Coordinates of C-alpha atoms and ligand atoms in Angstrom, one line a residue:
X1 CA -19.0 4.3 0.6
X2 CA -20.1 0.8 1.8
X3 CA -23.1 1.7 3.6
X4 CA -24.9 2.9 0.5
X5 CA -24.2 -0.4 -1.2
X6 CA -27.3 -2.5 -2.2
X7 CA -27.9 -5.1 0.6
X8 CA -27.2 -8.7 -0.3
X9 CA -29.6 -11.4 0.7
X10 CA -29.4 -11.8 4.5
X11 CA -29.6 -15.6 4.2
X12 CA -25.8 -15.5 2.7
X13 CA -23.6 -15.2 5.5
X14 CA -20.6 -14.2 3.4
X15 CA -22.6 -10.8 2.4
X16 CA -24.7 -10.3 5.3
X17 CA -25.4 -6.6 5.9
X18 CA -26.0 -4.5 9.1
X19 CA -27.5 -1.2 8.0
X20 CA -26.1 -1.8 4.4
X21 CA -22.6 -2.7 5.4
X22 CA -21.5 -5.7 3.5
X23 CA -19.3 -8.5 5.0
X24 CA -17.5 -8.7 1.7
X25 CA -17.0 -4.7 1.3
X26 CA -13.5 -5.1 0.6
X27 CA -14.2 -6.8 -2.8
X28 CA -14.8 -3.5 -4.5
X29 CA -13.3 -1.0 -1.8
X30 CA -11.5 2.2 -2.4
X31 CA -8.7 2.3 0.1
X32 CA -6.8 5.2 1.0
X33 CA -3.3 5.1 2.1
X34 CA -2.3 7.4 5.1
X35 CA 1.3 8.2 5.6
X36 CA 0.8 9.2 9.1
X37 CA 4.3 11.4 9.1
X38 CA 3.0 13.5 6.2
X39 CA -0.7 13.7 6.4
X40 CA -1.5 16.3 9.3
X41 CA 0.4 17.5 12.2
X42 CA -1.8 18.3 15.3
X43 CA 1.0 19.4 17.7
X44 CA 3.1 21.6 15.5
X45 CA 6.5 19.6 15.8
X46 CA 6.5 19.3 12.0
X47 CA 5.7 15.5 11.8
X48 CA 2.3 14.2 11.3
X49 CA 0.5 12.5 14.0
X50 CA -2.6 10.4 14.8
X51 CA -4.5 13.2 16.3
X52 CA -4.0 14.9 13.0
X53 CA -5.3 11.9 11.1
X54 CA -8.3 11.8 13.5
X55 CA -9.0 15.5 12.9
X56 CA -9.1 14.9 9.0
X57 CA -11.4 11.9 8.7
X58 CA -14.2 13.8 7.6
X59 CA -12.2 14.8 4.6
X60 CA -11.7 11.5 3.8
X61 CA -15.4 10.4 4.3
X62 CA -16.3 13.2 1.9
X63 CA -13.7 12.2 -0.5
X64 CA -15.9 8.9 -0.7
X65 CA -13.2 6.2 0.2
X66 CA -14.2 3.0 2.2
X67 CA -11.4 2.4 4.1
X68 CA -8.0 4.0 5.3
X69 CA -4.7 2.0 5.6
X70 CA -2.3 3.7 8.0
X71 CA 1.4 3.2 7.3
X72 CA 3.5 2.4 10.7
X73 CA 2.9 4.6 13.7
X74 CA 4.3 2.1 16.3
X75 CA 7.4 2.6 18.8
X76 CA 10.1 2.8 16.2
X77 CA 13.5 4.5 15.9
X78 CA 12.5 5.6 12.7
X79 CA 15.6 4.2 10.7
X80 CA 13.0 3.5 7.8
X81 CA 10.2 5.7 8.5
X82 CA 8.6 3.4 10.9
X83 CA 9.0 0.0 9.0
X84 CA 11.8 -0.5 11.8
X85 CA 9.3 -1.9 14.9
X86 CA 10.8 -1.6 18.2
X87 CA 7.6 -2.4 20.1
X88 CA 4.4 -3.7 18.0
X89 CA 2.0 -2.9 20.7
X90 CA 2.8 0.6 21.5
X91 CA 2.4 4.0 19.4
X92 CA 5.4 6.1 18.9
X93 CA 5.2 9.3 21.1
X94 CA 5.9 11.1 17.6
X95 CA 2.7 10.0 16.8
X96 CA 0.6 9.8 19.8
X97 CA -0.7 7.4 22.2
X98 CA -2.4 4.1 22.2
X99 CA -5.6 6.3 23.2
X100 CA -5.1 8.3 20.2
X101 CA -5.3 5.1 18.1
X102 CA -8.3 3.9 19.8
X103 CA -10.0 7.5 19.4
X104 CA -8.9 7.1 15.8
X105 CA -10.6 3.9 15.3
X106 CA -13.7 4.6 16.9
X107 CA -14.1 7.9 15.2
X108 CA -13.4 6.3 11.8
X109 CA -16.2 3.8 12.3
X110 CA -18.5 6.2 13.4
X111 CA -18.1 8.0 10.0
X112 CA -18.5 4.6 8.2
X113 CA -14.6 4.4 7.5
X114 CA -12.7 1.0 8.2
X115 CA -9.2 1.0 9.4
X116 CA -6.5 -1.1 8.3
X117 CA -3.0 -1.0 10.0
X118 CA 0.4 -2.1 8.9
X119 CA 2.3 -5.1 10.0
X120 CA 5.7 -5.6 9.9
X121 CA 6.4 -9.0 10.1
X122 CA 9.6 -9.9 8.3
X123 CA 11.8 -7.6 10.5
X124 CA 12.0 -6.0 13.5
X125 CA 14.1 -2.9 14.6
X126 CA 17.3 -3.4 16.0
X127 CA 16.0 -1.5 19.2
X128 CA 13.4 -4.3 19.6
X129 CA 13.8 -5.8 23.1
X130 CA 14.5 -9.5 21.5
X131 CA 17.2 -8.2 19.3
X132 CA 18.9 -6.0 22.0
X133 CA 19.2 -8.8 24.2
X134 CA 20.3 -11.1 21.6
X135 CA 23.3 -8.8 21.1
X136 CA 23.8 -8.2 24.6
X137 CA 23.8 -12.0 25.5
X138 CA 26.6 -12.8 23.0
X139 CA 27.0 -16.0 21.0
X140 CA 24.7 -18.8 21.9
X141 CA 21.8 -16.7 23.3
X142 CA 18.5 -18.1 22.4
X143 CA 17.5 -14.9 21.5
X144 CA 19.7 -15.2 18.4
X145 CA 17.8 -18.0 17.2
X146 CA 14.8 -15.7 16.6
X147 CA 17.0 -13.9 14.0
X148 CA 19.3 -15.0 11.5
X149 CA 22.6 -15.0 13.0
X150 CA 25.6 -16.8 11.6
X151 CA 29.3 -17.0 11.8
X152 CA 31.1 -15.1 8.8
X153 CA 33.1 -17.3 6.2
X154 CA 36.8 -16.6 5.5
X155 CA 39.6 -17.4 7.9
X156 CA 38.7 -15.1 10.7
X157 CA 34.8 -14.8 9.9
X158 CA 35.6 -11.6 8.2
X159 CA 33.2 -12.4 5.2
X160 CA 29.4 -12.2 5.1
X161 CA 27.8 -15.8 5.4
X162 CA 26.3 -15.5 1.8
X163 CA 26.1 -13.4 -1.1
X164 CA 22.7 -11.8 -0.7
X165 CA 22.4 -7.9 -1.0
X166 CA 20.3 -5.7 0.9
X167 CA 17.3 -4.1 -1.2
X168 CA 18.7 -0.7 0.0
X169 CA 22.1 -1.4 -1.5
X170 CA 25.2 -3.0 0.2
X171 CA 25.4 -6.5 1.8
X172 CA 22.6 -8.1 3.4
X173 CA 24.5 -8.9 6.5
X174 CA 26.1 -7.0 9.1
X175 CA 28.9 -8.1 11.6
X176 CA 28.1 -7.6 15.3
X177 CA 30.7 -6.6 17.9
X178 CA 30.4 -9.1 20.6
X179 CA 29.9 -8.0 24.4
X180 CA 33.7 -8.7 25.1
X181 CA 34.7 -6.2 22.2
X182 CA 35.6 -8.7 19.6
X183 CA 34.3 -8.7 16.0
X184 CA 31.5 -11.6 15.9
X185 CA 28.6 -13.3 14.3
X186 CA 26.6 -11.5 11.3
X187 CA 23.1 -11.0 11.2
X188 CA 20.6 -10.9 8.2
X189 CA 18.8 -7.5 7.1
X190 CA 17.1 -7.6 3.6
X191 CA 16.7 -4.1 4.2
X192 CA 18.6 -1.5 6.4
X193 CA 20.9 -3.0 9.2
X194 CA 18.5 -1.4 11.6
X195 CA 16.1 -4.0 10.3
X196 CA 17.1 -7.6 11.4
X197 CA 15.1 -10.1 9.6
X198 CA 13.1 -12.5 12.2
X199 CA 13.4 -16.3 11.8
X200 CA 10.1 -17.5 11.0
X201 CA 11.3 -21.1 11.7
X202 CA 11.3 -20.1 15.4
X203 CA 8.1 -21.1 17.2
X204 CA 8.4 -17.8 19.3
X205 CA 8.3 -15.7 16.3
X206 CA 4.8 -16.9 15.0
X207 CA 3.4 -17.0 18.6
X208 CA 4.6 -13.3 19.2
X209 CA 2.8 -12.1 15.7
X210 CA -0.4 -14.1 16.4
X211 CA -0.5 -12.4 19.6
X212 CA 0.0 -8.9 17.8
X213 CA -2.6 -9.7 15.4
X214 CA -5.1 -10.4 18.3
X215 CA -4.0 -7.1 20.1
X216 CA -4.8 -4.9 17.3
X217 CA -7.9 -6.8 16.2
X218 CA -9.2 -6.4 20.0
X219 CA -8.4 -2.5 19.4
X220 CA -11.2 -2.9 16.6
X221 CA -8.9 -2.7 13.4
X222 CA -10.6 -3.8 10.2
X223 CA -7.5 -5.5 8.7
X224 CA -3.8 -5.5 8.2
X225 CA -1.5 -4.6 5.3
X226 CA 1.4 -7.1 5.5
X227 CA 4.8 -5.6 4.8
X228 CA 7.1 -7.6 2.7
X229 CA 4.6 -10.3 2.9
X230 CA 6.8 -12.3 0.4
X231 CA 10.0 -12.3 2.6
X232 CA 9.3 -14.1 5.9
X233 CA 10.5 -17.7 5.0
X234 CA 14.0 -18.0 3.7
X235 CA 15.3 -20.9 1.7
X236 CA 16.7 -23.9 3.6
X237 CA 20.4 -23.1 4.4
X238 CA 20.5 -19.6 3.0
X239 CA 22.0 -20.6 -0.1
X240 CA 24.2 -18.5 -2.2
X241 CA 22.6 -16.8 -4.8
X242 CA 25.7 -17.1 -7.2
X243 CA 25.1 -14.1 -9.1
X244 CA 26.3 -10.6 -8.5
X245 CA 23.0 -9.5 -10.6
X246 CA 20.5 -9.7 -7.9
X247 CA 18.9 -6.2 -8.5
X248 CA 18.0 -7.4 -11.9
X249 CA 16.8 -10.7 -10.8
X250 CA 14.7 -9.1 -8.2
X251 CA 10.9 -9.2 -9.2
X252 CA 11.7 -11.5 -12.2
X253 CA 12.6 -14.8 -10.5
X254 CA 11.9 -16.6 -7.2
X255 CA 14.7 -15.7 -5.0
X256 CA 15.9 -17.7 -1.9
X257 CA 14.7 -14.8 0.3
X258 CA 11.5 -13.8 -1.5
X259 CA 8.3 -15.5 -2.5
X260 CA 9.2 -18.9 -0.9
X261 CA 6.3 -21.5 -0.9
X262 CA 6.8 -21.8 3.2
X263 CA 5.0 -18.4 3.6
X264 CA 1.8 -19.7 2.8
X265 CA 1.4 -21.9 5.7
X266 CA 1.8 -18.8 8.0
X267 CA -1.1 -17.0 6.2
X268 CA -3.3 -19.9 6.3
X269 CA -2.8 -19.8 10.1
X270 CA -3.3 -16.1 10.1
X271 CA -6.4 -16.4 8.5
X272 CA -8.3 -18.7 10.9
X273 CA -7.5 -15.8 13.7
X274 CA -9.2 -13.3 11.3
X275 CA -12.0 -15.3 10.7
X276 CA -12.6 -15.9 14.3
X277 CA -13.0 -12.4 14.6
X278 CA -14.9 -11.9 11.6
X279 CA -17.7 -14.4 13.0
X280 CA -17.5 -12.9 16.5
X281 CA -20.9 -11.5 16.4
X282 CA -22.3 -14.7 14.6
X283 CA -23.1 -15.0 11.1
X284 CA -26.3 -12.7 11.5
X285 CA -24.0 -9.9 12.4
X286 CA -25.6 -7.1 13.9
X287 CA -25.2 -6.4 17.6
X288 CA -28.1 -4.5 19.2
X289 CA -26.3 -1.2 19.1
X290 CA -25.7 -1.7 15.4
X291 CA -21.9 -1.7 15.4
X292 CA -21.6 -2.6 11.7
X293 CA -17.7 -2.8 11.9
X294 CA -18.0 -6.0 14.2
X295 CA -19.8 -7.8 11.7
X296 CA -16.9 -9.2 10.1
X297 CA -15.1 -8.5 7.0
X298 CA -11.7 -7.9 8.4
X299 CA -9.0 -8.4 5.9
X300 CA -5.4 -8.9 5.0
X301 CA -3.8 -7.2 2.0
X302 CA -0.3 -8.5 1.1
X303 CA 2.5 -6.5 -0.2
X304 CA 4.2 -9.3 -2.1
X305 CA 6.4 -8.5 -4.8
X306 CA 6.5 -11.7 -6.8
X307 CA 7.8 -12.5 -10.4
X308 CA 4.2 -12.9 -11.9
X309 CA 0.6 -12.1 -11.1
X310 CA -0.1 -15.9 -11.0
X311 CA 2.4 -16.1 -8.1
X312 CA 0.7 -13.3 -6.6
X313 CA -2.6 -15.2 -6.7
X314 CA -1.2 -17.8 -4.4
X315 CA -1.3 -15.3 -1.6
X316 CA -5.1 -14.7 -2.1
X317 CA -6.2 -18.4 -2.2
X318 CA -9.5 -18.8 -0.2
X319 CA -7.9 -19.8 3.0
X320 CA -5.1 -17.2 3.0
X321 CA -5.1 -13.5 2.3
X322 CA -7.9 -11.4 0.8
X323 CA -6.2 -9.1 -1.2
X324 CA -2.6 -8.7 -2.7
X325 CA -1.3 -5.4 -4.2
X326 CA -1.0 -5.4 -7.8
X327 CA 2.5 -4.2 -8.5
X328 CA 2.6 -5.3 -12.1
X329 CA -0.3 -2.8 -12.7
X330 CA 1.5 0.0 -10.7
X331 CA 4.8 -0.6 -12.8
X332 CA 2.8 -0.5 -16.3
X333 CA 3.5 2.4 -18.6
X334 CA 0.5 4.6 -19.9
X335 CA 0.3 2.5 -23.0
X336 CA -3.2 1.0 -24.0
X337 CA -1.5 -2.5 -25.3
X338 CA 0.8 -3.1 -22.0
X339 CA -2.3 -2.0 -19.8
X340 CA -4.5 -4.2 -21.5
X341 CA -2.2 -7.1 -21.3
X342 CA -1.9 -6.4 -17.5
X343 CA -5.5 -6.2 -16.8
X344 CA -6.6 -9.1 -18.5
X345 CA -3.7 -11.2 -17.0
X346 CA -4.7 -10.0 -13.6
X347 CA -8.3 -10.7 -13.9
X348 CA -7.5 -14.1 -15.2
X349 CA -5.0 -14.9 -12.5
X350 CA -7.4 -13.9 -9.8
X351 CA -10.7 -15.6 -11.1
X352 CA -9.5 -19.2 -10.1
X353 CA -8.7 -18.2 -6.4
X354 CA -12.0 -16.2 -6.3
X355 CA -10.0 -13.0 -5.0
X356 CA -10.8 -9.7 -6.3
X357 CA -8.3 -7.9 -8.4
X358 CA -6.8 -4.8 -6.9
X359 CA -5.4 -1.7 -8.7
X360 CA -2.9 0.8 -7.5
X361 CA -0.8 3.7 -9.2
X362 CA 0.8 5.1 -6.2
X363 CA 2.2 4.5 -2.7
X364 CA 4.9 5.6 -0.4
X365 CA 7.6 3.7 -2.1
X366 CA 7.4 4.8 -5.7
X367 CA 7.6 8.0 -7.6
X368 CA 4.0 9.4 -7.6
X369 CA 2.1 8.6 -10.9
X370 CA 1.7 12.1 -11.8
X371 CA 5.5 12.4 -12.2
X372 CA 6.1 8.8 -13.5
X373 CA 3.9 9.7 -16.6
X374 CA 5.5 13.0 -17.0
X375 CA 8.7 11.0 -17.8
X376 CA 9.5 8.8 -20.9
X377 CA 8.5 5.3 -20.2
X378 CA 11.1 2.7 -18.9
X379 CA 12.6 4.8 -16.2
X380 CA 11.3 2.4 -13.4
X381 CA 9.5 3.6 -10.3
X382 CA 12.1 5.7 -8.7
X383 CA 12.4 8.8 -10.9
X384 CA 14.5 12.0 -10.3
X385 CA 13.1 14.2 -13.0
X386 CA 10.2 16.4 -13.2
X387 CA 9.5 15.6 -16.6
X388 CA 6.5 17.5 -18.4
X389 CA 4.3 18.5 -15.3
X390 CA 1.3 19.3 -17.4
X391 CA 1.5 15.9 -19.5
X392 CA 2.0 14.0 -16.4
X393 CA -1.2 15.3 -14.6
X394 CA -3.2 14.8 -17.6
X395 CA -2.3 11.2 -17.8
X396 CA -2.5 10.7 -13.9
X397 CA -6.0 11.9 -14.2
X398 CA -6.7 9.7 -16.9
X399 CA -5.0 6.7 -15.3
X400 CA -7.1 7.2 -12.5
X401 CA -10.5 7.2 -13.9
X402 CA -9.3 3.9 -15.8
X403 CA -8.2 2.3 -12.5
X404 CA -11.4 3.3 -10.9
X405 CA -13.5 1.7 -13.7
X406 CA -11.8 -1.7 -13.5
X407 CA -13.5 -4.5 -11.5
X408 CA -12.3 -4.9 -8.0
X409 CA -10.7 -2.9 -5.2
X410 CA -8.5 0.2 -5.6
X411 CA -5.9 1.8 -3.4
X412 CA -5.1 5.7 -3.4
X413 CA -2.0 7.3 -2.0
X414 CA -2.8 10.5 0.0
X415 CA -2.2 13.6 -2.2
X416 CA -2.8 12.1 -5.4
X417 CA -6.3 13.3 -5.5
X418 CA -4.7 16.6 -5.5
X419 CA -2.6 15.6 -8.2
X420 CA 0.6 16.0 -6.4
X421 CA 3.9 15.7 -8.4
X422 CA 6.9 13.8 -6.6
X423 CA 9.4 16.7 -5.2
X424 CA 12.4 15.8 -7.2
X425 CA 14.7 18.6 -6.0
X426 CA 14.8 17.8 -2.3
X427 CA 18.2 19.1 -0.8
X428 CA 20.2 16.0 0.3
X429 CA 20.4 17.3 3.8
X430 CA 16.7 17.0 4.4
X431 CA 16.3 13.4 2.8
X432 CA 15.6 10.6 5.3
X433 CA 15.1 7.5 3.1
X434 CA 17.9 4.9 4.2
X435 CA 18.1 3.4 1.0
X436 CA 19.3 7.1 -0.2
X437 CA 22.2 6.9 1.9
X438 CA 23.3 3.2 0.9
X439 CA 23.3 4.0 -2.6
X440 CA 23.1 1.6 -5.4
X441 CA 20.1 0.1 -3.9
X442 CA 16.6 -0.4 -5.6
X443 CA 15.0 2.5 -3.9
X444 CA 16.7 5.7 -2.9
X445 CA 14.5 8.5 -3.9
X446 CA 11.4 7.6 -1.8
X447 CA 11.3 10.8 0.2
X448 CA 9.7 12.8 -2.8
X449 CA 6.4 11.1 -2.5
X450 CA 6.5 11.6 1.1
X451 CA 6.4 15.5 1.5
X452 CA 3.5 16.7 3.5
X453 CA 0.3 17.5 2.0
X454 CA -1.0 20.9 1.6
X455 CA -4.5 21.6 3.1
X456 CA -4.7 25.3 2.9
X457 CA -3.4 28.0 0.1
X458 CA -1.2 29.7 2.8
X459 CA 0.0 29.6 6.3
X460 CA 2.6 27.4 8.0
X461 CA 3.0 24.5 5.7
X462 CA -0.1 24.9 4.0
X463 CA -2.2 23.8 6.8
X464 CA -0.2 20.6 7.5
X465 CA 0.6 21.8 10.8
X466 CA 1.6 25.0 13.1
X467 CA 5.5 24.1 13.0
X468 CA 6.6 23.6 9.7
X469 CA 6.8 20.3 8.0
X470 CA 9.8 17.8 8.3
X471 CA 10.4 17.7 4.3
X472 CA 10.0 21.0 2.8
X473 CA 7.0 21.5 0.7
X474 CA 7.5 23.7 -2.7
X475 CA 6.1 27.0 -2.9
X476 CA 3.6 26.2 -5.7
X477 CA 1.8 23.6 -3.3
X478 CA -0.7 26.3 -2.0
X479 CA -2.5 26.1 -5.3
X480 CA -2.8 22.5 -5.1
X481 CA -4.1 22.6 -1.7
X482 CA -7.3 21.0 -0.7
X483 CA -8.6 24.6 -0.2
X484 CA -7.7 25.8 -3.4
X485 CA -9.2 22.6 -5.2
X486 CA -12.4 22.4 -3.2
X487 CA -15.6 23.5 -5.4
X488 CA -13.0 24.3 -8.2
X489 CA -14.6 23.1 -11.5
X490 CA -12.2 20.5 -13.2
X491 CA -10.0 20.4 -10.3
X492 CA -8.1 17.0 -9.6
X493 CA -9.7 16.8 -6.2
X494 CA -13.3 17.4 -7.4
X495 CA -12.6 14.7 -10.2
X496 CA -11.6 12.1 -7.6
X497 CA -14.9 13.0 -5.6
X498 CA -17.1 12.7 -8.6
X499 CA -15.5 9.3 -9.4
X500 CA -15.7 8.0 -6.1
X501 CA -19.4 9.2 -5.9
X502 CA -20.1 7.8 -9.4
X503 CA -18.4 4.4 -8.1
X504 CA -21.0 4.1 -5.1
X505 CA -24.0 5.0 -7.5
X506 CA -23.0 2.6 -10.4
X507 CA -23.4 -0.8 -9.4
X508 CA -21.5 -1.9 -12.5
X509 CA -18.3 -0.1 -11.5
X510 CA -15.9 -2.0 -9.1
X511 CA -18.1 -5.2 -8.7
X512 CA -17.5 -8.4 -10.2
X513 CA -14.4 -9.9 -12.3
X514 CA -15.1 -9.4 -15.9
X515 CA -15.1 -6.7 -18.5
X516 CA -16.0 -6.6 -22.3
X517 CA -13.5 -5.3 -24.6
X518 CA -15.0 -3.0 -27.3
X519 CA -13.2 -2.0 -30.6
X520 CA -11.3 1.0 -30.3
X521 CA -8.7 2.8 -32.4
X522 CA -5.0 2.0 -31.5
X523 CA -3.6 3.4 -28.4
X524 CA -7.1 3.4 -27.0
X525 CA -8.9 1.1 -24.5
X526 CA -12.4 0.8 -24.6
X527 CA -14.8 -1.5 -22.5
X528 CA -18.2 -2.2 -21.2
X529 CA -19.2 -3.5 -17.6
X530 CA -23.1 -3.6 -17.9
X531 CA -24.4 -0.4 -18.8
X532 CA -21.3 1.5 -18.2
X533 CA -18.6 2.0 -20.7
X534 CA -14.9 3.3 -20.1
X535 CA -12.7 4.7 -23.0
X536 CA -9.3 5.6 -22.2
X537 CA -7.0 7.3 -24.9
X538 CA -3.5 6.8 -24.1
X539 CA -2.4 8.6 -27.1
X540 CA -1.1 11.9 -27.5
X541 CA -3.8 12.9 -30.2
X542 CA -7.5 13.1 -29.9
X543 CA -9.6 10.0 -31.1
X544 CA -13.0 9.6 -32.6
X545 CA -15.1 7.1 -30.7
X546 CA -18.7 6.3 -30.5
X547 CA -20.7 8.1 -28.0
X548 CA -21.7 5.4 -25.6
X549 CA -24.6 7.1 -23.7
X550 CA -24.4 9.9 -21.2
X551 CA -21.0 11.2 -20.1
X552 CA -20.8 10.4 -16.3
X553 CA -17.5 12.0 -16.0
X554 CA -14.2 12.7 -18.0
X555 CA -10.8 13.7 -17.1
X556 CA -10.8 16.1 -19.7
X557 CA -13.0 18.1 -22.1
X558 CA -15.2 15.8 -24.4
X559 CA -16.8 17.0 -27.4
X560 CA -19.8 15.0 -28.7
X561 CA -21.8 15.4 -32.2
X562 CA -24.1 13.2 -33.9
X563 CA -23.3 10.0 -32.0
X564 CA -19.6 10.3 -32.1
X565 CA -17.3 11.7 -29.3
X566 CA -14.0 13.4 -29.7
X567 CA -11.8 12.3 -27.0
X568 CA -8.6 14.4 -26.3
X569 CA -5.1 13.1 -26.0
X570 CA -4.4 11.2 -22.5
X571 CA -7.9 11.5 -21.6
X572 CA -10.5 8.8 -20.1
X573 CA -14.2 9.1 -20.3
X574 CA -17.1 7.2 -18.5
X575 CA -20.4 6.9 -20.2
X576 CA -23.6 5.4 -19.0
X577 CA -26.4 3.8 -21.3
X578 CA -28.8 4.6 -18.4
X579 CA -30.8 7.9 -18.7
Ligands
LIG1 C1 8.0 -2.3 2.7 C2 7.8 -1.0 2.8 C3 8.7 0.1 2.7 C4 9.7 -0.4 3.5 C5 10.1 -1.8 3.3 C6 10.9 -2.4 4.5 O1 8.5 -2.4 1.2 O2 6.6 -0.5 2.1 O3 8.6 1.5 3.0 O4 11.0 0.5 3.4 O5 9.0 -2.8 3.4 O6 10.1 -2.6 5.7

């Protein structure tokens, strides 16, 4: 963890340390995503909660991560699992109270872990006070200006104001019934109808979110993951797309509702707030009580789906956000050539802006990588078939070791350290993903990666809680539990623990922004970083490579003879030249 990193010179305020805690800890941090609904349930209602997360923090410390990002736990009707926020300053009773949030943050800090919370600024819930009043006050209500209300097209306003589609399927507009009972205006929602888009041209919206940032910063959080960071600003006049092919264009083109240049002014403002907090304790940092987390280093990470990694780099210019998720990497197949292209492209794009590259394989919106890699490439990130599980797990373990060897920061999604597959056969009646019910959308099968994680071999919901779990867990999950894998040689959990421990001990891992590619057989990636060498065999055959020193860690069995190593199919090896 960060406290074990070598202290940087105290004169450099950007890297000042308190008890070894670096201000720019995030440049090479491993950040673990907790999905609160599915992590641990303390009160036996079948739904995870903050107290459950708090009680499991020692597990995360022992796993060896630097920070925890929590998906939303705010007051919400849960139309989109909490990404529909009704009150940004309250904890939903389903997850606990503000006091629980406070206890969680304090206890995490006590264990040397940072806490990053999710901020959802693109849209609110339709149960947010502003939206409820906007509806109740009828056309002309000033509250309607904080959202995108428009009259419909057609003789009687019966058609949506433009041709945009919701990411979850169907039109991006819903017509309201006015207080007098007549069909009235339409409002924009890029996601579910219960998630009306906020109008960021309205000054009250910016004021409110700056205040929300301060609220959570005052609570002591170390950063924010910004939901749909690319969506806040819409093109002037909300122009038609003029194409029925929206789903194909998404992610490949700049859309009138995504990745508009105007979003950057918002982030520049937000950055000044964060920097103000970062410097609160003065450039020297340490308070007399040694409260290391107050010495700065609070961060923003953008969820920004953009057409290219170069456009992603715009979000992490020096006066904007600190990190952006690398979805290009997440979407890359287990293929050496494609991986190398994305790795090089990422490092090249980030270097000019001075931001660290980030790497991610799984999150709460995509099929877990153990299942993606169990299926043929090219199926996208929402997969409905289990595929070859053994192959998927072997590749997933290899892919993780490759990711953790790259320069920059890495994101892990809860349960991947157990090698969990997606649950592809959930009965329809238990599904909750709103996209599933709207059909034809981009997503729809996200419940499969949200099944509560197993802690113990047996017992109610395998230790998740005493009252079952909101999504059923497969019977085989007892054997994948934390209990079953702890101390078991070769288990995926022990592989993650060893990898994260090695990352702490090896200064060449994670740090910097370069790597030196080595000659390698086709289908194999090999690179050097200082004394460290990583070889990833993405092929289905074993390959022979030079033995690069002492094997630090491998995702499979490596055999070495006479200076050569036999690396099995779909296996990654870490070597160090150090004795
Ligand atoms: C982000 C979240 C996703 C959510 C969507 C709408 O993409 O990660 O879970 O459905 O935003 O808020």
